[in-house]
Coordinates of C-alpha atoms and ligand atoms in Angstrom, one line a residue:
X1 CA 32.5 106.0 -96.8
X2 CA 34.4 107.7 -94.0
X3 CA 31.9 109.4 -91.6
X4 CA 32.3 113.1 -91.4
X5 CA 31.6 113.4 -87.7
X6 CA 32.8 112.2 -84.3
X7 CA 30.6 111.0 -81.5
X8 CA 31.9 112.7 -78.4
X9 CA 31.2 113.2 -74.8
X10 CA 32.1 116.5 -73.1
X11 CA 32.3 116.7 -69.3
X12 CA 32.6 119.7 -67.1
X13 CA 32.7 120.4 -63.4
X14 CA 33.5 124.0 -62.5
X15 CA 34.4 126.0 -59.4
X16 CA 30.9 125.5 -57.9
X17 CA 32.0 121.8 -57.4
X18 CA 28.3 120.9 -57.5
X19 CA 28.8 118.0 -59.9
X20 CA 29.6 116.8 -63.4
X21 CA 27.6 118.1 -66.4
X22 CA 28.0 115.8 -69.4
X23 CA 26.8 116.0 -73.0
X24 CA 26.9 113.4 -75.8
X25 CA 27.0 115.0 -79.2
X26 CA 28.0 114.6 -82.8
X27 CA 30.7 117.0 -83.9
X28 CA 31.0 117.4 -87.7
X29 CA 34.2 118.3 -89.4
X30 CA 33.0 121.9 -90.0
X31 CA 32.5 122.2 -86.2
X32 CA 28.7 122.1 -86.4
X33 CA 27.3 119.9 -83.7
X34 CA 24.2 118.0 -82.8
X35 CA 23.3 117.3 -79.1
X36 CA 22.1 113.8 -78.5
X37 CA 21.8 113.3 -74.8
X38 CA 22.9 114.9 -71.5
X39 CA 23.4 113.8 -68.0
X40 CA 24.3 115.3 -64.6
X41 CA 26.0 113.5 -61.8
X42 CA 25.9 115.5 -58.6
X43 CA 28.9 115.0 -56.4
X44 CA 28.1 113.1 -53.1
X45 CA 28.3 115.5 -50.2
X46 CA 31.5 113.9 -48.9
X47 CA 33.2 114.4 -52.2
X48 CA 32.1 118.0 -52.5
X49 CA 33.4 118.7 -49.0
X50 CA 36.7 117.1 -49.7
X51 CA 37.1 119.0 -53.0
X52 CA 36.2 122.3 -51.3
X53 CA 38.9 121.5 -48.7
X54 CA 41.5 120.9 -51.4
X55 CA 40.5 124.1 -53.2
X56 CA 40.9 125.9 -49.9
X57 CA 44.4 124.6 -49.6
X58 CA 43.3 122.3 -46.8
X59 CA 44.5 119.0 -48.2
X60 CA 47.6 116.8 -48.2
X61 CA 49.4 115.3 -51.2
X62 CA 47.8 112.0 -50.0
X63 CA 44.3 113.6 -50.4
X64 CA 45.0 115.1 -53.8
X65 CA 46.4 111.8 -55.1
X66 CA 43.4 109.7 -53.9
X67 CA 40.9 112.3 -55.0
X68 CA 42.4 112.3 -58.5
X69 CA 41.5 108.6 -58.8
X70 CA 38.1 108.9 -57.0
X71 CA 37.0 111.8 -59.0
X72 CA 38.2 110.0 -62.2
X73 CA 35.9 107.2 -61.2
X74 CA 33.0 109.6 -60.8
X75 CA 33.6 111.1 -64.2
X76 CA 33.7 107.6 -65.7
X77 CA 30.5 106.7 -63.9
X78 CA 28.9 109.9 -65.3
X79 CA 30.0 109.0 -68.8
X80 CA 28.8 105.4 -68.5
X81 CA 25.4 106.5 -67.3
X82 CA 25.2 109.0 -70.2
X83 CA 26.1 106.3 -72.8
X84 CA 23.4 104.0 -71.3
X85 CA 20.8 106.8 -71.3
X86 CA 21.6 107.5 -75.0
X87 CA 21.0 103.9 -76.1
X88 CA 24.4 104.0 -77.9
X89 CA 27.1 101.4 -77.3
X90 CA 30.5 102.3 -75.8
X91 CA 32.2 101.5 -79.1
X92 CA 30.0 104.1 -80.8
X93 CA 31.7 106.9 -78.8
X94 CA 34.9 108.1 -80.4
X95 CA 36.2 110.0 -77.4
X96 CA 35.5 111.6 -74.1
X97 CA 36.8 115.2 -73.4
X98 CA 36.9 116.1 -69.8
X99 CA 37.7 119.4 -68.1
X100 CA 38.3 117.6 -64.8
X101 CA 37.9 119.3 -61.5
X102 CA 40.2 122.2 -60.8
X103 CA 41.7 122.1 -57.3
X104 CA 44.3 124.7 -57.9
X105 CA 44.8 127.3 -60.6
X106 CA 47.4 130.0 -60.3
X107 CA 48.6 131.5 -63.6
X108 CA 50.6 134.2 -61.7
X109 CA 54.2 133.1 -62.0
X110 CA 56.1 132.0 -58.9
X111 CA 59.8 131.5 -58.9
X112 CA 61.3 128.4 -57.5
X113 CA 65.1 127.8 -57.9
X114 CA 65.2 130.5 -60.6
X115 CA 62.4 128.8 -62.6
X116 CA 59.4 131.1 -62.9
X117 CA 56.0 129.6 -63.9
X118 CA 52.3 129.6 -63.3
X119 CA 50.6 126.3 -62.4
X120 CA 47.2 124.6 -62.6
X121 CA 45.8 121.2 -61.5
X122 CA 42.7 119.5 -62.6
X123 CA 42.0 116.2 -61.0
X124 CA 39.8 113.3 -62.3
X125 CA 42.5 111.3 -63.9
X126 CA 42.1 110.7 -67.7
X127 CA 43.7 107.2 -67.5
X128 CA 41.2 106.2 -64.8
X129 CA 38.3 107.5 -67.0
X130 CA 39.6 105.7 -70.1
X131 CA 40.1 102.4 -68.2
X132 CA 36.6 102.6 -66.5
X133 CA 34.7 103.5 -69.7
X134 CA 36.7 101.8 -72.4
X135 CA 36.7 105.2 -74.3
X136 CA 39.7 107.2 -75.3
X137 CA 39.8 110.2 -73.0
X138 CA 41.3 113.7 -73.5
X139 CA 41.8 116.1 -70.7
X140 CA 44.3 118.4 -68.9
X141 CA 43.6 121.2 -71.4
X142 CA 44.8 124.1 -69.3
X143 CA 48.4 123.0 -68.8
X144 CA 49.6 123.6 -72.3
X145 CA 48.3 127.2 -72.4
X146 CA 50.1 128.0 -69.2
X147 CA 53.3 126.3 -70.5
X148 CA 52.9 128.7 -73.5
X149 CA 52.8 131.7 -71.1
X150 CA 49.0 132.0 -71.0
X151 CA 46.7 132.1 -68.0
X152 CA 45.3 128.6 -68.9
X153 CA 41.9 130.3 -68.9
X154 CA 39.4 131.1 -70.2
X155 CA 39.2 128.3 -72.7
X156 CA 35.5 128.5 -73.5
X157 CA 35.8 131.5 -75.9
X158 CA 37.1 129.2 -78.5
X159 CA 33.7 127.4 -78.4
X160 CA 31.8 130.7 -78.1
X161 CA 33.2 131.9 -81.4
X162 CA 32.1 128.6 -83.0
X163 CA 28.6 128.8 -81.5
X164 CA 27.8 132.4 -81.9
X165 CA 30.2 133.8 -84.6
X166 CA 31.3 137.5 -84.4
X167 CA 28.9 139.3 -86.7
X168 CA 26.7 140.6 -83.9
X169 CA 28.5 142.3 -81.0
X170 CA 27.5 140.1 -78.0
X171 CA 28.6 139.2 -74.5
X172 CA 28.4 135.6 -73.6
X173 CA 28.1 135.7 -69.8
X174 CA 28.6 132.4 -67.9
X175 CA 27.6 132.4 -64.3
X176 CA 29.2 129.4 -62.6
X177 CA 31.0 129.5 -59.3
X178 CA 32.9 132.4 -60.9
X179 CA 31.3 134.6 -63.5
X180 CA 33.1 135.0 -66.8
X181 CA 32.4 136.9 -70.0
X182 CA 33.4 136.4 -73.6
X183 CA 33.1 139.4 -75.8
X184 CA 32.4 138.6 -79.5
X185 CA 32.3 141.4 -81.9
X186 CA 33.4 142.4 -85.4
X187 CA 34.8 145.6 -83.9
X188 CA 37.5 144.0 -81.8
X189 CA 39.4 140.8 -81.2
X190 CA 37.6 138.3 -79.0
X191 CA 38.4 138.9 -75.4
X192 CA 37.3 137.3 -72.2
X193 CA 37.8 137.6 -68.5
X194 CA 36.3 136.7 -65.1
X195 CA 34.0 139.4 -63.8
X196 CA 34.2 138.1 -60.2
X197 CA 32.1 135.8 -58.1
X198 CA 29.1 134.1 -59.7
X199 CA 27.4 131.6 -57.4
X200 CA 30.4 130.9 -55.2
X201 CA 29.6 133.4 -52.4
X202 CA 25.9 132.8 -52.7
X203 CA 26.4 129.0 -52.2
X204 CA 28.7 129.6 -49.3
X205 CA 26.1 131.8 -47.5
X206 CA 23.2 129.4 -48.4
X207 CA 25.1 126.6 -46.7
X208 CA 26.0 128.6 -43.7
X209 CA 22.7 130.3 -43.0
X210 CA 20.1 127.9 -44.6
X211 CA 22.0 124.6 -44.7
X212 CA 21.1 124.3 -48.4
X213 CA 23.6 123.9 -51.3
X214 CA 22.3 126.9 -53.3
X215 CA 19.5 129.4 -53.7
X216 CA 17.1 127.5 -56.0
X217 CA 15.5 129.9 -58.5
X218 CA 16.9 132.8 -56.4
X219 CA 13.9 132.5 -54.2
X220 CA 15.6 133.4 -50.9
X221 CA 17.3 136.4 -52.5
X222 CA 13.9 137.5 -53.8
X223 CA 12.5 137.5 -50.3
X224 CA 15.4 139.7 -48.9
X225 CA 16.4 143.3 -49.3
X226 CA 19.7 144.4 -50.8
X227 CA 21.8 146.2 -48.1
X228 CA 23.3 149.0 -50.2
X229 CA 25.9 150.0 -47.6
X230 CA 27.3 146.4 -47.4
X231 CA 27.1 146.1 -51.1
X232 CA 29.3 149.2 -51.4
X233 CA 31.9 147.6 -49.1
X234 CA 31.8 144.4 -51.1
X235 CA 32.4 146.3 -54.3
X236 CA 35.6 147.7 -52.8
X237 CA 37.5 144.6 -53.9
X238 CA 40.6 145.5 -56.0
X239 CA 40.1 142.6 -58.4
X240 CA 37.1 144.3 -60.0
X241 CA 39.2 147.2 -61.3
X242 CA 42.1 145.1 -62.5
X243 CA 42.4 145.4 -66.3
X244 CA 41.7 142.3 -68.3
X245 CA 42.9 139.7 -69.2
X246 CA 42.3 138.5 -65.7
X247 CA 41.0 135.3 -64.1
X248 CA 40.1 134.4 -60.6
X249 CA 38.7 131.5 -58.6
X250 CA 38.7 129.9 -55.1
X251 CA 42.3 131.2 -54.7
X252 CA 40.6 134.6 -54.0
X253 CA 36.9 134.1 -53.4
X254 CA 37.2 131.3 -50.9
X255 CA 35.8 130.5 -47.5
X256 CA 38.2 132.8 -45.8
X257 CA 37.1 135.6 -48.1
X258 CA 33.5 134.9 -47.4
X259 CA 34.0 134.9 -43.6
X260 CA 35.9 138.2 -43.9
X261 CA 33.1 140.0 -45.8
X262 CA 30.5 138.5 -43.5
X263 CA 31.9 140.5 -40.6
X264 CA 30.0 143.5 -41.9
X265 CA 26.9 141.6 -43.0
X266 CA 23.3 142.6 -42.2
X267 CA 21.4 140.8 -39.5
X268 CA 18.7 139.2 -41.6
X269 CA 20.0 136.2 -43.4
X270 CA 17.7 136.7 -46.3
X271 CA 19.2 140.2 -46.8
X272 CA 22.7 138.6 -46.9
X273 CA 21.7 136.3 -49.7
X274 CA 20.0 139.2 -51.6
X275 CA 23.1 141.3 -51.2
X276 CA 25.7 138.7 -52.3
X277 CA 23.5 137.9 -55.3
X278 CA 23.4 141.6 -56.1
X279 CA 27.2 141.7 -55.9
X280 CA 27.4 139.1 -58.7
X281 CA 25.0 141.2 -60.9
X282 CA 26.7 144.5 -60.1
X283 CA 30.2 143.3 -60.7
X284 CA 29.1 142.0 -64.1
X285 CA 27.5 145.3 -64.9
X286 CA 30.5 147.4 -63.7
X287 CA 32.9 145.1 -65.6
X288 CA 31.0 145.8 -68.9
X289 CA 31.0 149.5 -68.2
X290 CA 34.7 149.6 -67.5
X291 CA 36.1 147.1 -69.9
X292 CA 33.5 146.1 -72.6
X293 CA 31.6 149.2 -73.6
X294 CA 34.7 151.3 -74.4
X295 CA 35.6 148.6 -77.0
X296 CA 32.3 147.7 -78.6
X297 CA 28.7 148.5 -78.4
X298 CA 27.2 145.1 -77.6
X299 CA 23.7 144.3 -78.9
X300 CA 22.8 141.5 -76.6
X301 CA 23.9 139.5 -73.6
X302 CA 23.5 135.7 -73.5
X303 CA 23.6 134.2 -70.0
X304 CA 24.6 130.6 -69.2
X305 CA 25.7 128.4 -66.3
X306 CA 23.6 127.6 -63.2
X307 CA 23.3 131.3 -62.3
X308 CA 21.0 131.7 -65.4
X309 CA 18.4 129.9 -63.2
X310 CA 18.6 132.5 -60.4
X311 CA 15.7 134.8 -61.1
X312 CA 16.9 137.5 -58.7
X313 CA 20.2 137.6 -60.4
X314 CA 18.8 137.7 -63.9
X315 CA 16.2 140.2 -62.9
X316 CA 18.9 142.6 -61.6
X317 CA 20.9 142.2 -64.7
X318 CA 17.9 143.0 -66.9
X319 CA 17.4 146.1 -64.7
X320 CA 21.0 147.3 -64.9
X321 CA 21.4 146.7 -68.6
X322 CA 18.2 148.5 -69.5
X323 CA 17.8 148.5 -73.3
X324 CA 20.3 145.7 -74.0
X325 CA 18.4 142.4 -74.3
X326 CA 19.5 139.8 -71.7
X327 CA 18.9 136.3 -73.2
X328 CA 20.0 132.8 -72.2
X329 CA 21.6 130.0 -74.2
X330 CA 18.1 128.3 -74.3
X331 CA 17.2 131.1 -76.8
X332 CA 19.8 129.5 -79.0
X333 CA 18.7 125.9 -78.4
X334 CA 21.6 125.2 -76.0
X335 CA 20.9 124.0 -72.5
X336 CA 22.3 126.6 -70.1
X337 CA 24.1 124.1 -67.9
X338 CA 25.6 122.2 -70.9
X339 CA 27.4 124.9 -72.8
X340 CA 30.8 124.3 -71.1
X341 CA 30.5 120.5 -71.5
X342 CA 29.9 121.1 -75.2
X343 CA 32.9 123.5 -75.3
X344 CA 35.2 120.9 -73.9
X345 CA 34.0 118.3 -76.5
X346 CA 34.9 120.8 -79.2
X347 CA 38.3 121.5 -77.6
X348 CA 38.9 117.7 -77.5
X349 CA 37.9 117.4 -81.2
X350 CA 40.8 119.8 -81.9
X351 CA 43.3 117.8 -79.8
X352 CA 42.6 114.7 -82.0
X353 CA 42.7 116.6 -85.2
X354 CA 45.8 118.6 -84.1
X355 CA 44.0 121.9 -84.5
X356 CA 45.3 124.7 -82.2
X357 CA 42.5 125.4 -79.7
X358 CA 43.5 128.1 -77.4
X359 CA 42.6 131.8 -78.0
X360 CA 45.8 133.8 -77.2
X361 CA 43.9 137.1 -77.2
X362 CA 41.9 135.6 -74.3
X363 CA 44.5 133.6 -72.4
X364 CA 47.5 135.8 -73.0
X365 CA 49.5 132.9 -74.3
X366 CA 52.5 133.7 -76.5
X367 CA 51.2 131.6 -79.3
X368 CA 48.5 129.2 -80.5
X369 CA 48.9 125.7 -79.2
X370 CA 47.1 122.4 -79.2
X371 CA 45.8 121.9 -75.7
X372 CA 44.8 118.5 -74.3
X373 CA 46.4 115.2 -73.4
X374 CA 45.1 111.8 -74.5
X375 CA 44.7 108.5 -72.6
X376 CA 43.9 105.7 -75.1
Ligands
LIG1 N1 17.9 126.1 -60.3 C1 18.9 126.9 -59.8 N2 18.6 128.1 -59.2 C2 19.6 128.9 -58.8 N3 20.9 128.7 -58.9 C3 21.2 127.5 -59.5 C4 20.2 126.6 -60.0 N4 20.9 125.5 -60.5 C5 22.2 125.7 -60.3 N5 22.4 126.9 -59.7 C6 23.7 127.5 -59.3 O1 24.6 127.2 -60.2 C7 25.8 126.6 -59.6 C8 26.3 125.6 -60.6 O2 26.5 126.2 -61.8 P1 27.5 125.6 -62.9 O3 27.2 126.3 -64.2 O4 27.5 124.1 -62.8 O5 28.9 126.2 -62.3 P2 30.3 125.6 -62.3 O6 30.8 125.6 -63.7 O7 31.1 126.5 -61.4 O8 30.2 124.2 -61.7 C9 25.2 126.0 -58.4 O9 26.2 125.8 -57.4 C10 24.2 126.9 -58.0 O10 24.7 128.0 -57.2
LIG2 MG1 28.9 122.8 -62.1

């Protein structure tokens, strides 16, 4: 009898560039899934620094080319470790779906020799992954949506619809390097956008002032005081008032941006962390007030991504949203750090089955397309 599921690995590394989150799961033909094992491979410091440089436009074609292969090897390593951990054999895995590592993403059209187009680049080469794992690998999802006139982002709403449905009006709020929301509701078409920085500015300041990669549990932010005057200045960023669909990334909230805003920062480094953390929470809240509440009365918020572990951030969100319950993916039996890896496994399933997998109401694409490229 033909089995009615595929055994898949989904792999994700987002704008935080902290490392690769991977999930091994069974995906059934009705899109139900069963998580088997997960694994995280943190990027070695040297890799993270090189990736941050590339994303900050400080890299040569030589660097991009080599890093494509090096990061591909790390994704393969992560997948191999995951398979080993699961007790399965390589041949039991039907495919790997990888987001890759974005080093550049600019959906805004630029015109070169009368050709006007957006562009995006995820490195972590799929042929390198296929070769080093022995598993068919699908990746480069964003390209096709951009080619179809979309922003190439956000792609996760496709999975949000599968995971949560649209019966209850909900916001699925991911807090990665950038914070992004998917609005699921019977009252409107699914829409999604980036609310602004998630952990990106927090991580930058943690590195600069504490020589730590991030604010574990939000403990440092909890020990500081929000500088309301500085927060007001930070909120004065035009991006926050742009009307969705909109996406952002290191192209805006990069090191230069961080250094610019830090010119007005308070003296106490703990207060700096508290205030940039408050910025993430406030911009999420303001975005809902401006762009979500006018369309649908949401009944709950579901947080995900590494920011869901930041107690200062989640505490502020609970305070701002008052009566609206703020939950996390764990309340739905999904690991908060794994959701996006699962999402890419689902997107990859569609690539193989030739099912269109972009959501044009979210990306702005002219039509539904099948995203993903395959290396056998
Ligand atoms: N235990 C934790 N406490 C606070 N913040 C955390 C924790 N774990 C992860 N993070 C934050 O989440 C980020 C990674 O989140 P992730 O969802 O992987 O984002 P991305 O998709 O951008 O890679 C880290 O850089 C860090 O800022
Ligand atoms: Mg990450």
